[in-house]
PDB file of C-alpha atoms and ligand atoms in Angstrom:
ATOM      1  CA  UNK A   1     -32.789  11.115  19.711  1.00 49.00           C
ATOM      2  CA  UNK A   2     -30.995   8.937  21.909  1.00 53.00           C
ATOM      3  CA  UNK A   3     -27.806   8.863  19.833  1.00 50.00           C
ATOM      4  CA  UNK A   4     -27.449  12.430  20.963  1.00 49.00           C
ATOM      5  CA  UNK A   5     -26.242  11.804  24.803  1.00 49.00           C
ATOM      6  CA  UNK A   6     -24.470   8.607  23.341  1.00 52.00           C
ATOM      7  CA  UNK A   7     -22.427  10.819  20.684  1.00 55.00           C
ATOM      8  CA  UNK A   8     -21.455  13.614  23.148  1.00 55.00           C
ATOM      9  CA  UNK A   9     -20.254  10.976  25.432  1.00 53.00           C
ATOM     10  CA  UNK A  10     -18.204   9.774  22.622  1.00 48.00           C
ATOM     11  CA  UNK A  11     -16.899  13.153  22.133  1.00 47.00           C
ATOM     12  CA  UNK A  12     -16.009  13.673  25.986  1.00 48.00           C
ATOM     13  CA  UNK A  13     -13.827  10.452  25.974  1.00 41.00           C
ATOM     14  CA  UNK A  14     -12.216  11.263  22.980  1.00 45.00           C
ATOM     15  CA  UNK A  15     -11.174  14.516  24.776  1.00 45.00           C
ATOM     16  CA  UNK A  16      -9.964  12.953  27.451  1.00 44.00           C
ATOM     17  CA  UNK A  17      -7.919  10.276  25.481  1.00 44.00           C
ATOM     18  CA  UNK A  18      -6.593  13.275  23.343  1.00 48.00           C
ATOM     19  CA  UNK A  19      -5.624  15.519  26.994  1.00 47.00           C
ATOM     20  CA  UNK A  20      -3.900  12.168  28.010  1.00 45.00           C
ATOM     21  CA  UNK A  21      -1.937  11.989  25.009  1.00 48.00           C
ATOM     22  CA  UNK A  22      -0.774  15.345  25.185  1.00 48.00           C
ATOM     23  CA  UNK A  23       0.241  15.325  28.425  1.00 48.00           C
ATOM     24  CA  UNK A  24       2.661  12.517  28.194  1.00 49.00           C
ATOM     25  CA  UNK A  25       4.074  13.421  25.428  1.00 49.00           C
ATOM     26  CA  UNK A  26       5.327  16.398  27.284  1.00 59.00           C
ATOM     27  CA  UNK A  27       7.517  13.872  29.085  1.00 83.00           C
ATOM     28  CA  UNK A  28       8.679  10.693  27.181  1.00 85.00           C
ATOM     29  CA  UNK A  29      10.688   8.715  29.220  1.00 85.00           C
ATOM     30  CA  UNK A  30      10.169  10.925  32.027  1.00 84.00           C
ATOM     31  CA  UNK A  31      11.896  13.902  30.379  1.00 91.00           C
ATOM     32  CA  UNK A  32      15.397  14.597  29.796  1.00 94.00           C
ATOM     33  CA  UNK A  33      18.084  11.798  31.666  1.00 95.00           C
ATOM     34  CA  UNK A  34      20.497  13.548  33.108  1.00 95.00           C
ATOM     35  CA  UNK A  35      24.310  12.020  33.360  1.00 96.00           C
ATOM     36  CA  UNK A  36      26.481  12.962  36.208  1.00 96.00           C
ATOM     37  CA  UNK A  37      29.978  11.385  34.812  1.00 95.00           C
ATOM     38  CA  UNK A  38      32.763  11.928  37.688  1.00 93.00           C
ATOM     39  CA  UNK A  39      35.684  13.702  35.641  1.00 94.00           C
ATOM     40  CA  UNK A  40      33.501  15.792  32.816  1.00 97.00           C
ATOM     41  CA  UNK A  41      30.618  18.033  33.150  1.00 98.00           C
ATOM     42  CA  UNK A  42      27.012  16.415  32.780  1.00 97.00           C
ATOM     43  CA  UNK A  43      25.279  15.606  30.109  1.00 98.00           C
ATOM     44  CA  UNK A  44      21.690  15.521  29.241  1.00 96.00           C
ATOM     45  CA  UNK A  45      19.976  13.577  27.022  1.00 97.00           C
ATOM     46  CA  UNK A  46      16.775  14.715  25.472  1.00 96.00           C
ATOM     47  CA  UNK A  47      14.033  12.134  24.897  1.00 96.00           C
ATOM     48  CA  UNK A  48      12.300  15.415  23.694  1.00 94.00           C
ATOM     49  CA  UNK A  49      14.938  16.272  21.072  1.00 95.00           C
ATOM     50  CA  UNK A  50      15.718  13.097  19.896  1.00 97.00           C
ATOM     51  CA  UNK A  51      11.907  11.513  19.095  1.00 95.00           C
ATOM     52  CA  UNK A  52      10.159  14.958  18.578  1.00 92.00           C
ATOM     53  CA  UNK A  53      12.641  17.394  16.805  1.00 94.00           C
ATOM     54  CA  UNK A  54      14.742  14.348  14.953  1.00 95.00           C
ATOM     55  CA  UNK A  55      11.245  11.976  14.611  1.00 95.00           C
ATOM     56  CA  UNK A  56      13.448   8.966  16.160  1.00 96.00           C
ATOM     57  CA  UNK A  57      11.259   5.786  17.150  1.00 96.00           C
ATOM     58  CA  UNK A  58      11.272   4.621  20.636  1.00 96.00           C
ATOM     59  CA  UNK A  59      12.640   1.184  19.545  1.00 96.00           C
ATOM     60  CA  UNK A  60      15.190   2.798  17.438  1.00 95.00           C
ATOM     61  CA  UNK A  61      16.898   2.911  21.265  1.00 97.00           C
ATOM     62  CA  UNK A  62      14.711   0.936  23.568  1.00 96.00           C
ATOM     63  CA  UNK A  63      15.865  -1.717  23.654  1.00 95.00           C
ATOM     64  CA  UNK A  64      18.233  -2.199  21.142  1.00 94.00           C
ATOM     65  CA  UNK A  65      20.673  -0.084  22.730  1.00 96.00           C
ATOM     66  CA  UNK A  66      19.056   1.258  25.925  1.00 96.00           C
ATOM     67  CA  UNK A  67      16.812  -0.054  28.603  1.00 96.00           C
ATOM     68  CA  UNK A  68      14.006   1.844  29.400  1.00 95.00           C
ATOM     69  CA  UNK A  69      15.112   2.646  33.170  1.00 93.00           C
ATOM     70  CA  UNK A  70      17.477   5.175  34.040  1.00 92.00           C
ATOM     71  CA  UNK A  71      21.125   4.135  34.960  1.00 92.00           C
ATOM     72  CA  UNK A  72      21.161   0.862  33.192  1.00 93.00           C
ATOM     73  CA  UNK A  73      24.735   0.914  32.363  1.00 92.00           C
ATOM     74  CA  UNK A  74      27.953   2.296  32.806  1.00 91.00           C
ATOM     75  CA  UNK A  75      28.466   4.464  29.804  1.00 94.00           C
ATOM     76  CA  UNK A  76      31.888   5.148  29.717  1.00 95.00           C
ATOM     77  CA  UNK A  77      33.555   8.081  27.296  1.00 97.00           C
ATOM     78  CA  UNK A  78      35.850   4.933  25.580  1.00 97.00           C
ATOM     79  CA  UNK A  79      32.566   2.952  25.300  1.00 98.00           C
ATOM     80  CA  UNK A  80      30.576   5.611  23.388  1.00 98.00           C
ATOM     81  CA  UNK A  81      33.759   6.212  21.145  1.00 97.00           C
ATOM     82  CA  UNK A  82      33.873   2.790  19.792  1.00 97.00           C
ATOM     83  CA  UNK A  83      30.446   3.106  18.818  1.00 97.00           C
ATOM     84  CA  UNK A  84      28.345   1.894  21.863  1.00 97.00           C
ATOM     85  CA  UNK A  85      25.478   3.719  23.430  1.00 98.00           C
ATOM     86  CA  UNK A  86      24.981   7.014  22.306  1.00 98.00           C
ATOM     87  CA  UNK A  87      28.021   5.942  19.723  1.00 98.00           C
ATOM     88  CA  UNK A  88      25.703   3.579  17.895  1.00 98.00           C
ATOM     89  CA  UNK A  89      24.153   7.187  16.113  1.00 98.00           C
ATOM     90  CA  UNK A  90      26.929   9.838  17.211  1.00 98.00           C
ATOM     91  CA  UNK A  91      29.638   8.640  14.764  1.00 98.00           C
ATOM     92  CA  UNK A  92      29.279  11.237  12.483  1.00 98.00           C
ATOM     93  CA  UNK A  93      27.123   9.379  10.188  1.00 97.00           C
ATOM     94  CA  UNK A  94      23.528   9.116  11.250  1.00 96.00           C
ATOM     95  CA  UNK A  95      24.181  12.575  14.185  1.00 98.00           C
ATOM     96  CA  UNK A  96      27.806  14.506  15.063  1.00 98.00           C
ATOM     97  CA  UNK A  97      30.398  12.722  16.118  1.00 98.00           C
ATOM     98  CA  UNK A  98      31.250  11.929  19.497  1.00 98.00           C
ATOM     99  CA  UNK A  99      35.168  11.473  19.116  1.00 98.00           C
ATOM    100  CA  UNK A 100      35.428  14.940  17.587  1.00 98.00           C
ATOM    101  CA  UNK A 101      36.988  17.794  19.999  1.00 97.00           C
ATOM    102  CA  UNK A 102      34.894  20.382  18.984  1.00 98.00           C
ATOM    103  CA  UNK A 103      31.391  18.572  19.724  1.00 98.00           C
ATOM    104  CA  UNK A 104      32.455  17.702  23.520  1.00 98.00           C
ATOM    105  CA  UNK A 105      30.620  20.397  24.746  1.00 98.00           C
ATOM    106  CA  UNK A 106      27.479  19.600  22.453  1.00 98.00           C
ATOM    107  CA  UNK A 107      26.957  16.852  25.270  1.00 98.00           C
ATOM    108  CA  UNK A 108      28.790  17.798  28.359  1.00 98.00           C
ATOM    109  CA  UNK A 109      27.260  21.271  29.905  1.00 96.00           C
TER     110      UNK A 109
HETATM  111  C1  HEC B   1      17.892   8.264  20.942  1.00 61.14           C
HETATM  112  C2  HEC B   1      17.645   7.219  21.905  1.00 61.14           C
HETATM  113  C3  HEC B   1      16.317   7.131  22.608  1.00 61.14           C
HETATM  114  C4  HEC B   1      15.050   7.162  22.061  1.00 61.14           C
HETATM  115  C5  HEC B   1      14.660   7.344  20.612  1.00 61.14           C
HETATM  116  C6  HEC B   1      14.134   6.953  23.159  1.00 61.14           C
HETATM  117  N1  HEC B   1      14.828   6.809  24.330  1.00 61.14           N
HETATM  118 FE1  HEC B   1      14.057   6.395  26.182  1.00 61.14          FE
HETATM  119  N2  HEC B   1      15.928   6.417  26.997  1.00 61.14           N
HETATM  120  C7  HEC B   1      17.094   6.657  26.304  1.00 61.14           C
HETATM  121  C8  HEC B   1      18.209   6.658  27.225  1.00 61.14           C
HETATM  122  C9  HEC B   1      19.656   6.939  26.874  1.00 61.14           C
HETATM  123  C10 HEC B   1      17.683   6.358  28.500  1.00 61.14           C
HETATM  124  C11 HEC B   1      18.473   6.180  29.801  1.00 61.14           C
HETATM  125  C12 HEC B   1      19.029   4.759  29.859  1.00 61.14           C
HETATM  126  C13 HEC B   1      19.993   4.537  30.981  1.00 61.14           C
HETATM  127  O1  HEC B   1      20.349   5.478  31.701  1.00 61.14           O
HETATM  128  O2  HEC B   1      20.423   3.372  31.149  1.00 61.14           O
HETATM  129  C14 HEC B   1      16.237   6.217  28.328  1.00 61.14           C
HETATM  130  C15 HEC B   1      15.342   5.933  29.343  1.00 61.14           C
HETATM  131  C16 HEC B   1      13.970   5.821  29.177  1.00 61.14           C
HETATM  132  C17 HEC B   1      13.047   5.547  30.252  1.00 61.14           C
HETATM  133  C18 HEC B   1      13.408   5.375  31.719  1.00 61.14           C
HETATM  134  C19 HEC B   1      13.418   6.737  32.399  1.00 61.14           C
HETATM  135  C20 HEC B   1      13.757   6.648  33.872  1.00 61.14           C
HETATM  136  O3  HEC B   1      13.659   7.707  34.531  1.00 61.14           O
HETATM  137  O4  HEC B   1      14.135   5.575  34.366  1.00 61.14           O
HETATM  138  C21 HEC B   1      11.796   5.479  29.695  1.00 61.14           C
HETATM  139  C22 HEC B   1      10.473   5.218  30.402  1.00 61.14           C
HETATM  140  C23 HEC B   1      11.945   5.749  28.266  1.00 61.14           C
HETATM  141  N3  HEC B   1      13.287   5.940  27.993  1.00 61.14           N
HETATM  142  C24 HEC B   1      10.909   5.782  27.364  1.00 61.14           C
HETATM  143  C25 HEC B   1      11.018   6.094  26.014  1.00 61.14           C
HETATM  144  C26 HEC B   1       9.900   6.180  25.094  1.00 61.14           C
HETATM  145  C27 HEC B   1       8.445   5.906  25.466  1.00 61.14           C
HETATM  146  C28 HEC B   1      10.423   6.505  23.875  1.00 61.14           C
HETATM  147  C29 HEC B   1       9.687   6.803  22.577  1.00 61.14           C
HETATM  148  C30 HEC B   1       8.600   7.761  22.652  1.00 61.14           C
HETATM  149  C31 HEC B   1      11.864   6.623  24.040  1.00 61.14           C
HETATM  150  N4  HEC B   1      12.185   6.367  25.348  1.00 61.14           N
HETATM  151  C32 HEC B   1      12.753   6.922  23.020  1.00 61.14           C
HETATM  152  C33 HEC B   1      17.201   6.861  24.946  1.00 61.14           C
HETATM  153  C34 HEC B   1      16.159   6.910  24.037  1.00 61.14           C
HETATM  154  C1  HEC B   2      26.858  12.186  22.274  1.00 61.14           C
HETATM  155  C2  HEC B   2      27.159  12.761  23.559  1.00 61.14           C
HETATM  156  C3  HEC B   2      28.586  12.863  24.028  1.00 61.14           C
HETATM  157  C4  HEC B   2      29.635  13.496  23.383  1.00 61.14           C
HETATM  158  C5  HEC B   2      29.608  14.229  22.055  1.00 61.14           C
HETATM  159  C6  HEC B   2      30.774  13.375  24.258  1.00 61.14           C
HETATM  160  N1  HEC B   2      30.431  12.702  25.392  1.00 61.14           N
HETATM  161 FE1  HEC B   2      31.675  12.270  26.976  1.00 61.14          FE
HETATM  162  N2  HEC B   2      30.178  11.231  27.876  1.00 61.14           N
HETATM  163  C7  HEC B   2      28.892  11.076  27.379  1.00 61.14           C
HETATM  164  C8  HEC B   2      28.161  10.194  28.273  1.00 61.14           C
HETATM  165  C9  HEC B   2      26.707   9.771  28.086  1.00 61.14           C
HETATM  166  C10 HEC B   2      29.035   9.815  29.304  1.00 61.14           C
HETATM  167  C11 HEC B   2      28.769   8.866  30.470  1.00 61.14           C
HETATM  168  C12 HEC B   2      28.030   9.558  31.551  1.00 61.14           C
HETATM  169  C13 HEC B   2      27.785   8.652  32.734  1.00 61.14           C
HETATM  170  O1  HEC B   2      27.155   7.620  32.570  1.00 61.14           O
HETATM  171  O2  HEC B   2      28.250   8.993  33.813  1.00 61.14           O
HETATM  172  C14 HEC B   2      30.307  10.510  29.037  1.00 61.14           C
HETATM  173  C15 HEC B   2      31.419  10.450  29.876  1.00 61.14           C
HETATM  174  C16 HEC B   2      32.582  11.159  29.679  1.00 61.14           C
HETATM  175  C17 HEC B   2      33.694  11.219  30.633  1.00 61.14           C
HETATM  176  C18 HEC B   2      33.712  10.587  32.019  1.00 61.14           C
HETATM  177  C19 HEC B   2      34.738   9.488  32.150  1.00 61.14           C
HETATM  178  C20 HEC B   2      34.508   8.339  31.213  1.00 61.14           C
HETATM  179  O3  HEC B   2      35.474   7.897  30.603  1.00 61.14           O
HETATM  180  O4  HEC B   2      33.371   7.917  31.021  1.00 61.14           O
HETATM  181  C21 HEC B   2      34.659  11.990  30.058  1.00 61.14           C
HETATM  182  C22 HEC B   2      36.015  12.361  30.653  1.00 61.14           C
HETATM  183  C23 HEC B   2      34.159  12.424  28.749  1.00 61.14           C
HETATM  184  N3  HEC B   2      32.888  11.912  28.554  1.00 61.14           N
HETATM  185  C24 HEC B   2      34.858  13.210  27.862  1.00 61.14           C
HETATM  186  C25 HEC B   2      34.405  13.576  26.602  1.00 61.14           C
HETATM  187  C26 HEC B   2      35.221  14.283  25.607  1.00 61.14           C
HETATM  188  C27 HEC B   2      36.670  14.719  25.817  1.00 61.14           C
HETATM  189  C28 HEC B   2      34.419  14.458  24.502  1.00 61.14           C
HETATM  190  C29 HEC B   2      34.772  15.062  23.154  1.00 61.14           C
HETATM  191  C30 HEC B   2      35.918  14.487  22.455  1.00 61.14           C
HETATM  192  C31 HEC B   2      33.111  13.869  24.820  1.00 61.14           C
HETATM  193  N4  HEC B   2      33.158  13.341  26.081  1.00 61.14           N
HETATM  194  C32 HEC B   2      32.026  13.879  23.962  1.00 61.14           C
HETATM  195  C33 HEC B   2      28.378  11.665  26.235  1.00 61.14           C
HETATM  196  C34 HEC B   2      29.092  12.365  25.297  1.00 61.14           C
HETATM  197  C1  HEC B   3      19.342   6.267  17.574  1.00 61.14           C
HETATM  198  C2  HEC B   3      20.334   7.289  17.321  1.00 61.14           C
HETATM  199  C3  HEC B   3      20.803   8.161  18.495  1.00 61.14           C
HETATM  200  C4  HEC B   3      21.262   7.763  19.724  1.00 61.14           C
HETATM  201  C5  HEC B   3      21.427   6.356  20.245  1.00 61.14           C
HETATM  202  C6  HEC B   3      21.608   8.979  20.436  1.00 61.14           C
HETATM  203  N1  HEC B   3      21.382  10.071  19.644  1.00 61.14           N
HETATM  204 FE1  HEC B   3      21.701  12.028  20.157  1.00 61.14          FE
HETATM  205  N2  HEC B   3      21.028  12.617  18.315  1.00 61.14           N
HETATM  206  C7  HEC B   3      20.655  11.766  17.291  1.00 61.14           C
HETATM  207  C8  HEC B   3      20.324  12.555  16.101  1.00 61.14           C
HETATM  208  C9  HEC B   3      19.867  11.987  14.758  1.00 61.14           C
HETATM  209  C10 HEC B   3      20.526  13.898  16.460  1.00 61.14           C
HETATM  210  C11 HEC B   3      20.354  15.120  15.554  1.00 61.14           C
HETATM  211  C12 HEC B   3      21.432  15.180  14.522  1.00 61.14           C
HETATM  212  C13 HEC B   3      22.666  15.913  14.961  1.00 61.14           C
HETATM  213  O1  HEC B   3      22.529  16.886  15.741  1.00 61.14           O
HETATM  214  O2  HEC B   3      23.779  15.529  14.531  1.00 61.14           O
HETATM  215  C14 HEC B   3      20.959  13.911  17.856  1.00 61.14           C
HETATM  216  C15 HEC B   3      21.231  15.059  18.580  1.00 61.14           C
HETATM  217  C16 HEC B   3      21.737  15.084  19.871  1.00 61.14           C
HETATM  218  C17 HEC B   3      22.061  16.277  20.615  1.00 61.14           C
HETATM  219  C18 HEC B   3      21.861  17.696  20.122  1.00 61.14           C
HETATM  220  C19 HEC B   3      20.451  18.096  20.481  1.00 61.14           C
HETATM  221  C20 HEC B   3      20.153  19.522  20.134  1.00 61.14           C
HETATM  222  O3  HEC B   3      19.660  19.768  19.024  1.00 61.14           O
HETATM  223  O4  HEC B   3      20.400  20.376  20.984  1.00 61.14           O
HETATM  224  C21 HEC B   3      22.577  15.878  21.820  1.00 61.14           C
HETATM  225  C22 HEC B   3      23.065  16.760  22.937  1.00 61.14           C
HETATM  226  C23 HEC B   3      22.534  14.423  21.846  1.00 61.14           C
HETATM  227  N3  HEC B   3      22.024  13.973  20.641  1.00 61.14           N
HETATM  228  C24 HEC B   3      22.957  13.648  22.904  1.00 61.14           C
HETATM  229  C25 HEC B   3      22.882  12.249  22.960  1.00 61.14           C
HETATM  230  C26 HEC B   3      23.301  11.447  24.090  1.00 61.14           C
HETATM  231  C27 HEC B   3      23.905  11.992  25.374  1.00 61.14           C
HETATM  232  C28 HEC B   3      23.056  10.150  23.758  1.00 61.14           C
HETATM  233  C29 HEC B   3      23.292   8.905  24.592  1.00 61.14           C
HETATM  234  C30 HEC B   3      22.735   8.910  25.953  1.00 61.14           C
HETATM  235  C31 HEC B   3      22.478  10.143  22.418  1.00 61.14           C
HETATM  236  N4  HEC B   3      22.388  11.435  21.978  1.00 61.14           N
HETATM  237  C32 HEC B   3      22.103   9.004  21.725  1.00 61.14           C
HETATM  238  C33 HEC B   3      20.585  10.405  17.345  1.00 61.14           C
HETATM  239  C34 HEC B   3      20.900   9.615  18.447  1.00 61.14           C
END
């Protein structure tokens, strides 16, 4: 009979673990990264959005393109339309496309 203390045990850790999980991934990254550019409204990136409604990996951006700490560049509007930072997928190819007029506003609320 001793297994039974030993397997509940078990069981409460694995609850724990499982609680844990869910709780951070309520905020990947910290939550959403918020962009205060000086001449066009914010913009908010999603770590939600991006790696649980559009299943991207963390190392599709970290570090590849990003660092993992807030403010690590200067992402500048000509920058992202060549193709760098958020560029690298919003080119119309792999998500919308940054240089078109009518998706502005898709980023900058
Ligand atoms: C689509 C791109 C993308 C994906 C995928 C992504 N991130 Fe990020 N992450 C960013 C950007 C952009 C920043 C902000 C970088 C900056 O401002 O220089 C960031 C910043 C962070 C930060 C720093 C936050 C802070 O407040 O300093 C952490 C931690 C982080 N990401 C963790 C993760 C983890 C963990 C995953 C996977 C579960 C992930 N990221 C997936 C784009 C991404
Ligand atoms: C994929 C998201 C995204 C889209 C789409 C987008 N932007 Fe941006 N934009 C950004 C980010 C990120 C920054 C940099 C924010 C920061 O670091 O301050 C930025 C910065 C800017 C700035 C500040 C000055 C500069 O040059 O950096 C202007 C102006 C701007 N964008 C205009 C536009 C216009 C006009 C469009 C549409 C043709 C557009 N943006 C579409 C993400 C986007
Ligand atoms: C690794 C590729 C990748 C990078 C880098 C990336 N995105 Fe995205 N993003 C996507 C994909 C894929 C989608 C979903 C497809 C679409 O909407 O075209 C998306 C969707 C979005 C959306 C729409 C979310 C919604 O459904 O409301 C916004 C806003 C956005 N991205 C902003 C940004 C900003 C700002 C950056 C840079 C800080 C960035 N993205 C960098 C791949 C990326």
């Amino acid at each position: 009979m001793r297994n039974v203390p030993g397997n509940s045990a078990v069981v409460a850790c694995l609850l724990v673990i499982m609680l844990g999980v869910t709780a951070a991934a309520d905020t990947i990254g910290g939550g959403d990264i918020i962009f205060t550019p000086k001449n066009a409204k914010e913009v908010i990136f999603s770590h939600e959005k991006h790696v649980h409604d559009k299943g991207l990996k963390c190392t599709g951006c970290h570090y590849q393109i990003f660092q993992m700490t807030k403010g690590s560049y200067k992402m500048q509007m000509s920058k992202i339309t060549k193709g760098d930072f958020c560029g690298k997928c919003h080119n119309g190819i792999k998500a919308f496309d940054a240089t078109d007029e009518q998706h502005c506003a898709r980023c900058h609320k």
